[in-house]
Every structure is written in C-alpha cells, then in structure tokens.
XYZ file of C-alpha atoms in Angstrom:
366
model
C -8.951 13.224 -15.053
C -11.716 12.857 -12.476
C -14.435 10.240 -12.794
C -18.220 10.716 -12.680
C -19.612 10.009 -9.183
C -19.849 6.303 -8.429
C -18.075 5.148 -11.600
C -15.556 2.329 -11.103
C -12.526 1.588 -13.273
C -11.236 -1.971 -12.937
C -9.126 -2.183 -16.095
C -6.268 0.284 -16.316
C -5.779 2.214 -19.561
C -3.307 0.507 -21.918
C 0.008 2.338 -21.936
C 3.631 1.597 -22.727
C 5.275 -0.579 -20.092
C 8.390 0.323 -18.129
C 11.660 -1.427 -18.919
C 12.124 -4.900 -17.452
C 13.920 -4.747 -14.124
C 15.574 -7.332 -11.925
C 12.842 -6.818 -9.295
C 10.142 -7.795 -11.802
C 11.586 -11.290 -11.964
C 11.808 -14.374 -9.780
C 15.343 -15.669 -9.222
C 14.827 -18.372 -11.865
C 13.704 -15.736 -14.362
C 16.649 -13.489 -13.453
C 19.059 -16.322 -14.209
C 17.357 -16.891 -17.544
C 17.499 -13.156 -18.329
C 21.230 -13.041 -17.505
C 21.844 -16.076 -19.708
C 19.994 -14.285 -22.541
C 22.568 -11.514 -22.202
C 25.338 -14.059 -22.771
C 26.422 -14.182 -19.117
C 26.713 -17.087 -16.701
C 23.454 -17.636 -14.785
C 25.072 -17.204 -11.356
C 25.702 -13.551 -12.208
C 21.977 -13.073 -11.462
C 22.658 -14.020 -7.835
C 25.496 -11.492 -7.632
C 23.411 -8.772 -9.248
C 20.524 -9.540 -6.869
C 22.818 -9.286 -3.865
C 23.958 -5.852 -4.928
C 20.398 -4.624 -5.445
C 18.557 -6.197 -2.508
C 21.376 -6.293 0.104
C 23.713 -3.447 -0.797
C 20.856 -1.388 -2.257
C 22.942 -0.251 -5.209
C 22.305 -0.043 -8.951
C 25.736 1.384 -9.795
C 27.372 -1.373 -11.833
C 30.759 0.379 -11.720
C 30.842 -0.389 -7.978
C 30.100 -4.104 -8.526
C 33.733 -5.198 -8.500
C 32.863 -8.911 -8.182
C 31.452 -8.718 -11.737
C 33.848 -8.815 -14.699
C 34.368 -5.313 -16.059
C 33.249 -6.450 -19.507
C 29.966 -7.804 -18.115
C 28.831 -4.833 -16.087
C 27.322 -2.730 -18.849
C 25.418 -5.700 -20.234
C 24.023 -6.556 -16.803
C 23.088 -2.902 -16.204
C 20.214 -3.533 -18.626
C 18.460 -5.350 -15.765
C 18.760 -2.306 -13.482
C 17.038 0.497 -15.436
C 16.094 3.693 -13.643
C 12.345 3.504 -12.961
C 11.594 6.340 -10.513
C 12.815 9.911 -10.743
C 12.340 12.033 -7.598
C 10.453 15.252 -8.310
C 9.994 16.633 -4.808
C 10.451 15.560 -1.204
C 8.581 17.025 1.763
C 9.368 16.284 5.392
C 7.699 16.785 8.755
C 8.022 15.381 12.308
C 11.618 16.552 12.450
C 12.471 14.788 9.218
C 11.209 11.377 10.336
C 8.198 11.515 7.994
C 9.190 11.936 4.341
C 6.844 12.099 1.365
C 8.411 11.670 -2.061
C 6.762 12.529 -5.365
C 8.105 10.272 -8.136
C 7.871 10.610 -11.896
C 7.618 7.310 -13.763
C 9.151 6.746 -17.197
C 5.985 7.874 -19.010
C 5.451 11.002 -16.931
C 2.891 9.450 -14.563
C 3.246 10.671 -10.970
C 3.015 8.628 -7.755
C 3.866 9.205 -4.112
C 5.361 7.177 -1.292
C 5.738 8.037 2.400
C 8.442 6.914 4.848
C 7.525 7.106 8.542
C 10.151 6.450 11.200
C 8.933 5.576 14.688
C 11.083 4.709 17.721
C 10.541 0.967 17.183
C 9.967 0.598 13.439
C 10.129 2.174 10.001
C 7.039 1.961 7.815
C 6.927 2.624 4.081
C 3.551 3.479 2.567
C 3.729 2.641 -1.140
C 1.607 3.221 -4.215
C 0.521 0.365 -6.494
C -1.224 2.381 -9.226
C -0.846 5.857 -10.658
C -4.195 7.227 -9.546
C -7.072 4.962 -8.526
C -10.226 3.715 -10.186
C -12.280 3.082 -7.044
C -13.623 6.667 -6.894
C -14.192 7.039 -3.148
C -15.416 10.649 -2.894
C -13.526 11.576 0.291
C -10.125 10.410 -1.023
C -7.882 12.711 -3.066
C -6.369 9.787 -4.973
C -9.763 8.314 -5.805
C -10.946 11.604 -7.229
C -7.999 11.739 -9.615
C -9.071 8.668 -11.607
C -6.803 5.840 -12.771
C -3.810 6.589 -15.009
C -2.207 3.126 -15.069
C -1.060 0.121 -13.104
C 2.477 0.135 -11.744
C 4.926 -2.664 -12.474
C 6.225 -4.961 -9.748
C 9.638 -3.283 -9.885
C 8.164 0.237 -9.740
C 6.437 -0.773 -6.500
C 9.541 -2.433 -5.052
C 11.736 0.530 -6.009
C 9.784 2.787 -3.640
C 10.791 0.545 -0.737
C 14.383 0.183 -1.938
C 14.669 3.985 -2.200
C 13.478 4.283 1.405
C 15.848 1.528 2.518
C 18.713 3.299 0.746
C 17.973 6.602 2.526
C 17.819 4.836 5.889
C 21.029 2.890 5.336
C 22.808 6.109 4.361
C 21.689 7.798 7.583
C 19.646 10.413 5.687
C 16.652 9.994 8.026
C 17.100 11.359 11.571
C 17.761 8.570 14.061
C 20.847 7.071 12.438
C 21.159 4.205 9.966
C 18.163 1.875 9.923
C 16.093 -0.464 7.793
C 12.514 -0.734 6.579
C 10.564 -3.085 8.858
C 6.992 -2.540 7.630
C 5.394 -1.905 4.240
C 1.781 -0.868 3.815
C 0.063 -0.865 0.425
C -1.971 2.196 1.367
C -0.550 4.743 -1.044
C -2.122 5.545 -4.377
C -4.260 2.883 -6.014
C -6.347 -0.177 -5.170
C -3.716 -2.908 -4.704
C -6.008 -5.816 -5.534
C -7.000 -4.178 -8.838
C -3.328 -4.558 -9.856
C -3.178 -8.064 -8.458
C -0.361 -9.789 -10.353
C 2.124 -6.934 -9.978
C 1.285 -6.384 -6.298
C 1.738 -10.084 -5.471
C 5.061 -10.011 -7.314
C 6.098 -6.999 -5.247
C 5.048 -8.646 -1.979
C 7.134 -11.703 -2.878
C 10.179 -9.524 -3.636
C 9.697 -7.723 -0.310
C 9.467 -10.852 1.851
C 11.810 -13.288 0.122
C 15.196 -13.519 1.869
C 18.202 -11.926 0.188
C 19.420 -12.234 -2.483
C 15.955 -13.187 -3.786
C 14.340 -10.156 -2.125
C 14.530 -7.645 0.730
C 13.824 -10.129 3.530
C 11.098 -8.101 5.276
C 8.840 -10.233 7.487
C 5.512 -11.017 5.793
C 3.902 -10.077 9.097
C 5.211 -6.564 8.551
C 3.407 -6.221 5.210
C -0.180 -4.944 4.961
C -2.239 -5.050 1.771
C -5.291 -2.798 1.772
C -8.428 -3.108 -0.321
C -11.815 -1.438 -0.616
C -13.267 -4.924 -0.953
C -12.609 -6.759 -4.225
C -14.097 -10.016 -2.968
C -12.725 -12.479 -5.578
C -9.228 -11.030 -5.197
C -9.383 -11.349 -1.384
C -10.039 -15.054 -1.927
C -7.073 -15.319 -4.302
C -4.845 -13.523 -1.790
C -5.818 -16.039 0.903
C -4.601 -18.821 -1.394
C -1.161 -17.276 -2.005
C 0.399 -18.641 1.185
C 1.597 -15.168 2.165
C 0.711 -14.333 5.800
C 0.364 -10.603 5.151
C -2.192 -8.484 6.987
C -5.378 -7.672 5.095
C -6.673 -4.145 5.690
C -10.281 -3.686 4.621
C -11.333 -0.084 3.961
C -14.913 -0.356 5.216
C -15.810 3.232 6.241
C -19.497 2.378 6.796
C -21.235 -0.672 8.337
C -24.469 -0.258 6.327
C -24.954 -0.730 2.606
C -26.946 2.457 2.133
C -24.090 4.718 3.218
C -21.241 2.527 1.947
C -22.710 2.539 -1.562
C -21.958 6.276 -1.562
C -18.666 6.383 0.358
C -17.092 3.282 -1.214
C -18.699 2.750 -4.646
C -17.344 -0.824 -4.939
C -20.114 -1.626 -2.439
C -22.584 -1.456 -5.329
C -20.812 -4.602 -6.601
C -20.077 -6.466 -3.344
C -22.117 -5.586 -0.265
C -20.909 -5.249 3.320
C -21.902 -8.812 4.266
C -20.036 -10.306 1.271
C -16.909 -8.248 1.922
C -16.837 -9.163 5.614
C -17.392 -12.853 4.810
C -14.357 -12.703 2.512
C -12.342 -11.002 5.268
C -13.274 -13.651 7.847
C -12.354 -16.403 5.361
C -8.991 -14.684 4.868
C -8.401 -14.560 8.632
C -9.338 -18.230 9.010
C -6.992 -19.245 6.200
C -3.979 -17.131 7.193
C -4.509 -16.916 10.985
C -3.842 -13.197 10.561
C -5.998 -10.557 12.221
C -7.903 -8.439 9.701
C -7.649 -4.673 10.100
C -10.903 -2.784 9.484
C -10.067 0.739 8.287
C -12.746 3.311 9.093
C -12.292 7.006 8.272
C -14.382 9.038 10.718
C -16.249 11.766 8.824
C -18.127 14.461 10.732
C -21.923 13.877 10.735
C -21.612 11.283 7.933
C -20.494 7.943 9.419
C -19.563 8.778 13.017
C -22.958 8.196 14.669
C -23.080 6.011 17.769
C -25.680 3.743 16.167
C -23.235 3.050 13.345
C -20.556 2.231 15.906
C -23.003 -0.224 17.500
C -23.779 -1.773 14.120
C -20.091 -2.097 13.312
C -19.427 -3.598 16.735
C -22.122 -6.246 16.213
C -20.762 -7.113 12.754
C -17.147 -7.660 13.819
C -17.255 -8.762 17.462
C -15.782 -12.174 18.290
C -13.826 -12.136 15.021
C -10.058 -12.100 14.425
C -10.147 -8.370 13.836
C -8.897 -4.952 14.842
C -10.679 -1.690 14.004
C -8.434 1.174 12.965
C -10.283 4.490 13.165
C -8.814 7.237 10.972
C -9.659 10.887 11.627
C -10.530 12.087 8.117
C -7.613 13.922 6.591
C -8.606 17.102 4.741
C -8.287 17.262 0.966
C -8.633 20.425 -1.160
C -12.214 21.280 -2.027
C -13.747 18.487 0.031
C -17.048 19.173 1.762
C -16.188 16.646 4.486
C -14.014 16.955 7.548
C -12.902 14.970 10.597
C -15.316 14.060 13.376
C -15.594 16.130 16.525
C -13.303 14.794 19.293
C -16.310 13.947 21.481
C -17.935 11.965 18.665
C -14.692 10.134 18.012
C -14.455 9.202 21.694
C -18.078 8.030 21.749
C -17.456 5.859 18.682
C -14.474 4.238 20.388
C -16.503 3.610 23.559
C -19.304 1.861 21.642
C -16.839 -0.459 19.906
C -15.120 -1.219 23.204
C -18.536 -1.985 24.715
C -18.831 -4.786 22.147
C -15.377 -6.071 23.059
C -13.835 -4.998 19.746
C -10.114 -4.047 19.753
C -9.919 -0.488 18.444
C -7.315 2.235 18.009
C -7.341 5.724 16.485
C -4.634 6.085 13.862
C -1.865 8.605 14.274
C -2.315 11.180 11.485
C 1.391 11.487 10.707
C 2.143 13.304 7.490
C -1.008 15.410 7.470
C 0.988 18.649 7.243
C 2.607 17.509 3.985
C -0.527 15.887 2.534
C 1.081 12.519 3.203
C -1.573 11.020 5.452
C -4.256 8.501 4.557
C -6.417 9.663 1.642
C -4.301 12.739 0.874
C -1.944 11.420 -1.793
C -2.758 13.226 -5.012
C 0.644 13.338 -6.767
C 0.416 16.970 -7.837
C 3.524 18.821 -8.991
C-alpha cells in the first residue's frame, strides 16, 4: 500500500514473527537454546558449523550429531525464505531472487559476481517507510521489519549457490554485503546489527566476512548513525543524500524534514572519525532535478577534505515514474565539478537494471 507524499513510517506494523532460527542468536544464546531442547550445549557449535561453514540445513546429513538428536535440533533451522522467482542477466553473474517470507511478505536480494569479488545486496525490511518518491521500494510502503535470520539467510542462500558452482565462474564465496535492498536498515536497527554480527563473526559463530566488506546504507536517521558508530563494527556507512540543499532534499528524501543536510553530514563525519572508515555519499542523478552544476559545486564544498567518497548513481527507471537518468553530458559535468573540489567520485555500474535489480528498482512484485 503506497503512502501519501512525504509521509514517514518509523514503526513497522505489528505482525506475527518468524520462527526462531540459529542465526537470530549469539553463540551463548544458541547453547542455551540447545540445552532447552535437552541436548548438550556443545551441539550448538556443531549445528553452527554446519550452517555457517557447510551452508547446510539438512539435519540428516549432519552425521556428527546423534541420530536421535537431529530432529530436535532441526527446530533451530526452520525454513525462512521460499524462492518465488529468479531472474539473471550479465551472463548469469547477476541474479535477482524474489523471496516469500513465512507470512506471505515478499522481499528481494541480488547477487552480483565481478572478476575480483562477489557482492550480495540484501533487504532488511519488507517494503520501506522512508517514502522517497523516485524509489520503487519507497513507494510501496512498509509491510514489516525482517528478522536477523531472514536477513542472514539471503546471504547464506547466495553463498550456497556460489559454493555449488551455480553462478558462472566456478565455485566462490560472498566477499561483500551491502544493505541496499528493500528497506531502511537503520529503521530496523536491532535486527540489522544482529545480522551484521552474524555476517562478520568468524565461523562457527558466523560467516566470517570482513567487516570492511559490509556496507550499511541509510537515508539519514541521525540518532541511529550515532549508535552505529558506537557498535565497534568497522562497516562502511553509505549515506543516501541525493541533494545537497534542504529545499530539494525535503522533497526527494522526506526524512530531511526531520534531520537537515547539515545534521546528517555532521553525523556522517562523526561516524568516519570514530570508525576511521570512509563514508560513501550516494547520489542518484535525476535529469533536470538534482544534476545541475551549481548543486555539484555545493556538494563539493560540503564534503571536500572529509573522509568521503561520492558514488553517483544514474537513476534507474521505475514503472510510472516521471523522472529519468541525467543526460550523459550533465553527468560528466557533475563529475568534473566534484573533481575540481578534490572530491573522490565514481559513477556506479548499473548492473541488474535489465531485471529491475539495480538501485531503487526493487519492488518485490510477483
């Protein structure tokens, strides 16, 4: 259900919760959960190794577990995501999967294999409450928050496909995870932090992905950015700015009516100072809306001499949208103005556009 223009939804609708899963829990909590089932606590370590290292949930294959224990322990490995449809492009190296959650909610994830890395773009909410008018997900409204395990399962599913050699290029592993799928990650803070911890903790606690390979995006929830800086997780913060001036950003990114550009950037610089990690400024270039050279100059002045990188995103088309990508000459001029100010800048590869899997296109439609 779409939202009225500018309306924000911070609190997700109350709905039934998915079954508790191993990936929802810290190792200490897994041991306690196993003990509750009448099993020895160390079985949690074995179960974790199967899930996070061997990428399996098939208890019949877990021959190091007593046969009489397997069915009981299977309660900690419920099925959370059911694939509905998979679309591929780039010779099969970009794969978008539509998942149905236990309550019928739909989310999408995208796997992108490059010569030197594999990136998983994951969803953290079914829908999104931030209502950015140029984003297909934002126009859908917020259905519910996802659980920690539902988020992690998207990555594990990608890891499983890579390990099985299902993605062209031979067996591989996920090296990067970006929270840039459906949802505003920092509006589902507790579950997203739990997922990040599962992703970066070494096996058997988690998947053992480098924290430096994890990016958490936000439209600018200032208090949550401060909390994230205090977590001790050196993940990259990606700030979806899209306009350097409050007048335009109030319209493009409605959260700006709550926290203005200056406040959001101050929070980003504090994050960079605390984590020593370069902040990524995400900026979707929209024809005749935010791609003027004077806006590039303003952006350059705001971010120069900071620990920052500007990531320009040619706007990806969404059905019924009145907006489209900037002209190539305007895009080039925007880049030149930022470079004039000494700001590191790149234009993002629009992989997945053909399957509506690129930035801002995820709408989870059957």
